[in-house]
Amino acid sequence: METENKTGLIVRPEAAEHVALPHGGGFHLLADAGDTGGALGANRLTLGEGADGARPHYHALSTELFYVLDGRVEFLVGDERASVGQGGMVIVPPKVAHAFGAAAGCTAELLAVLTPGVDRFGYFRALGRIQHGMDSFDSLLPEQVRYDVHFLDATTWRSARTA
């Protein structure tokens, strides 16, 4: 998939693995921690109209950066809600709760970077299976430490998204 050499990592668009999501979106898996010597992990996420991207969670070890490539995204970062459009960026430090999804009536495309990296391609593949009804969300619960994704109660986020 990637070409690694002494000067860096090159990922061509056609080489990135695509994990389809049922709302017409999907993950483009760009770099996993193993590809970057642990420096970072990166993916491009396309969300269908009004689709959730991630329920409330935090990362114990890593900072996550989101850059909105297209559309509009609703974020929850700690207790703050924000709507961020194309060209906007959100940075979430370790241990800060966050969630996100495409704004109502909008599609969205984001670049997400996690640093230091954690091997999470397996996590994104599992999310694809869950969203297609091939597995249950509960199957991810034992993997929270492995993927450094620690899930939180989603009740408030869900009610805010449907309001």
C-alpha positions as a printed NumPy array, in Angstrom:
array([[  0.   ,   0.   ,   0.   ],
       [  2.615,   2.563,   0.991],
       [  6.12 ,   3.183,  -0.198],
       [  8.515,   3.851,   2.642],
       [ 12.038,   5.101,   2.143],
       [ 14.617,   7.04 ,   4.114],
       [ 12.921,  10.34 ,   3.325],
       [  9.333,   9.484,   4.256],
       [  6.148,   7.677,   3.388],
       [  4.235,   8.116,   0.134],
       [  0.614,   6.975,  -0.072],
       [ -0.977,   7.312,  -3.487],
       [ -4.771,   7.771,  -3.486],
       [ -5.422,   4.561,  -5.401],
       [ -3.327,   2.579,  -2.908],
       [ -5.236,   3.65 ,   0.217],
       [ -7.543,   0.929,   1.498],
       [-11.193,   2.029,   1.452],
       [-13.621,   0.902,   4.164],
       [-17.14 ,   1.661,   2.92 ],
       [-19.826,   2.975,   5.25 ],
       [-23.557,   2.488,   4.584],
       [-24.397,   6.201,   4.318],
       [-22.27 ,   6.494,   1.177],
       [-19.145,   7.553,   2.994],
       [-16.116,   5.664,   4.129],
       [-12.62 ,   5.614,   5.543],
       [ -9.535,   5.921,   3.343],
       [ -6.788,   4.352,   5.445],
       [ -3.655,   6.395,   4.762],
       [ -1.042,   5.561,   7.405],
       [ -1.026,   3.353,  10.466],
       [  1.447,   3.736,  13.328],
       [  3.53 ,   0.834,  12.014],
       [  3.942,   2.686,   8.723],
       [  5.339,   5.791,  10.431],
       [  7.511,   4.343,  13.173],
       [  4.76 ,   5.237,  15.658],
       [  4.808,   8.942,  14.8  ],
       [  1.184,   9.148,  13.652],
       [ -1.801,   7.49 ,  12.089],
       [ -3.907,   9.17 ,   9.398],
       [ -7.151,   8.59 ,   7.554],
       [ -9.559,  10.497,   5.374],
       [-13.2  ,  10.106,   6.347],
       [-16.154,  10.89 ,   4.117],
       [-19.521,  11.201,   5.872],
       [-22.914,  11.019,   4.212],
       [-25.534,  13.675,   4.838],
       [-25.96 ,  14.165,   8.606],
       [-24.065,  10.931,   9.38 ],
       [-22.313,  10.38 ,  12.698],
       [-18.546,  10.086,  12.526],
       [-17.718,   9.014,  16.083],
       [-19.68 ,   8.709,  19.29 ],
       [-18.2  ,  10.287,  22.462],
       [-14.796,   8.869,  23.336],
       [-11.302,   9.929,  24.36 ],
       [ -7.754,   8.848,  23.638],
       [ -5.587,   8.276,  26.71 ],
       [ -2.273,   8.529,  24.836],
       [ -2.764,  10.555,  21.673],
       [ -3.747,  13.966,  20.366],
       [ -6.177,  13.939,  17.449],
       [ -6.298,  16.563,  14.719],
       [ -9.294,  16.978,  12.402],
       [ -9.075,  19.137,   9.277],
       [-12.369,  19.685,   7.459],
       [-11.677,  19.178,   3.758],
       [-15.265,  19.702,   2.639],
       [-18.735,  20.243,   4.069],
       [-19.632,  21.044,   7.657],
       [-18.948,  18.98 ,  10.793],
       [-20.49 ,  19.23 ,  14.261],
       [-17.958,  18.593,  17.009],
       [-18.273,  18.022,  20.726],
       [-14.931,  18.727,  22.431],
       [-15.149,  18.475,  26.2  ],
       [-18.36 ,  20.386,  26.963],
       [-18.109,  22.671,  23.916],
       [-20.144,  22.129,  20.751],
       [-18.912,  23.699,  17.538],
       [-19.898,  23.63 ,  13.891],
       [-16.797,  23.729,  11.679],
       [-16.806,  24.213,   7.915],
       [-14.359,  23.614,   5.102],
       [-10.848,  24.75 ,   5.997],
       [-11.468,  24.574,   9.752],
       [ -9.402,  22.526,  12.149],
       [-10.043,  20.966,  15.551],
       [ -7.313,  19.597,  17.829],
       [ -8.234,  17.34 ,  20.739],
       [ -5.574,  16.651,  23.409],
       [ -5.285,  13.31 ,  25.214],
       [ -8.05 ,  12.474,  27.715],
       [-10.497,  15.067,  26.338],
       [-13.898,  13.659,  25.403],
       [-14.964,  14.304,  21.825],
       [-17.459,  13.253,  19.176],
       [-18.289,  14.428,  15.673],
       [-20.603,  13.998,  12.717],
       [-21.669,  15.682,   9.503],
       [-23.991,  18.61 ,  10.198],
       [-27.69 ,  18.104,   9.449],
       [-28.308,  18.375,   5.727],
       [-24.57 ,  18.319,   4.954],
       [-21.999,  15.811,   3.848],
       [-18.438,  16.137,   5.102],
       [-14.911,  15.053,   4.408],
       [-12.197,  15.156,   7.061],
       [ -8.536,  14.379,   7.408],
       [ -7.912,  12.834,  10.826],
       [ -4.405,  12.498,  12.281],
       [ -3.62 ,  10.774,  15.592],
       [ -0.231,  11.399,  17.184],
       [  1.622,   9.552,  18.487],
       [  0.212,   6.89 ,  16.263],
       [ -1.632,   3.791,  17.371],
       [ -2.214,   0.908,  14.952],
       [ -5.938,   1.461,  14.307],
       [ -6.659,   0.184,  10.814],
       [ -8.284,  -2.863,  12.478],
       [-10.525,  -0.495,  14.433],
       [-11.723,   1.254,  11.246],
       [-12.39 ,  -2.092,   9.571],
       [-14.413,  -3.151,  12.64 ],
       [-16.423,   0.101,  12.456],
       [-17.254,  -0.685,   8.846],
       [-18.524,  -4.158,   9.815],
       [-20.546,  -2.681,  12.697],
       [-22.144,  -0.008,  10.526],
       [-23.11 ,  -2.631,   7.939],
       [-24.739,  -4.767,  10.674],
       [-22.134,  -7.533,  10.352],
       [-20.942,  -7.127,  13.951],
       [-22.138,  -5.44 ,  17.147],
       [-20.721,  -2.315,  18.744],
       [-20.096,  -4.388,  21.877],
       [-17.409,  -6.304,  19.964],
       [-15.216,  -3.168,  20.201],
       [-15.479,  -2.802,  23.966],
       [-12.682,  -5.293,  24.779],
       [-10.43 ,  -3.487,  22.251],
       [-10.552,   0.   ,  23.814],
       [ -7.03 ,  -0.096,  25.245],
       [ -5.55 ,  -1.736,  22.123],
       [ -6.889,   1.028,  19.864],
       [ -6.703,   3.841,  22.478],
       [-10.374,   4.611,  21.918],
       [-12.204,   4.769,  25.244],
       [-15.955,   5.036,  24.763],
       [-18.187,   7.273,  26.881],
       [-21.931,   7.58 ,  27.377],
       [-23.504,   8.781,  24.119],
       [-26.932,   9.844,  25.433],
       [-26.291,  13.598,  25.467],
       [-24.544,  13.524,  22.079],
       [-27.378,  11.556,  20.475],
       [-30.068,  13.869,  21.849],
       [-28.118,  16.946,  20.673],
       [-27.709,  15.426,  17.185],
       [-31.426,  14.705,  16.835],
       [-32.57 ,  18.098,  18.16 ]])
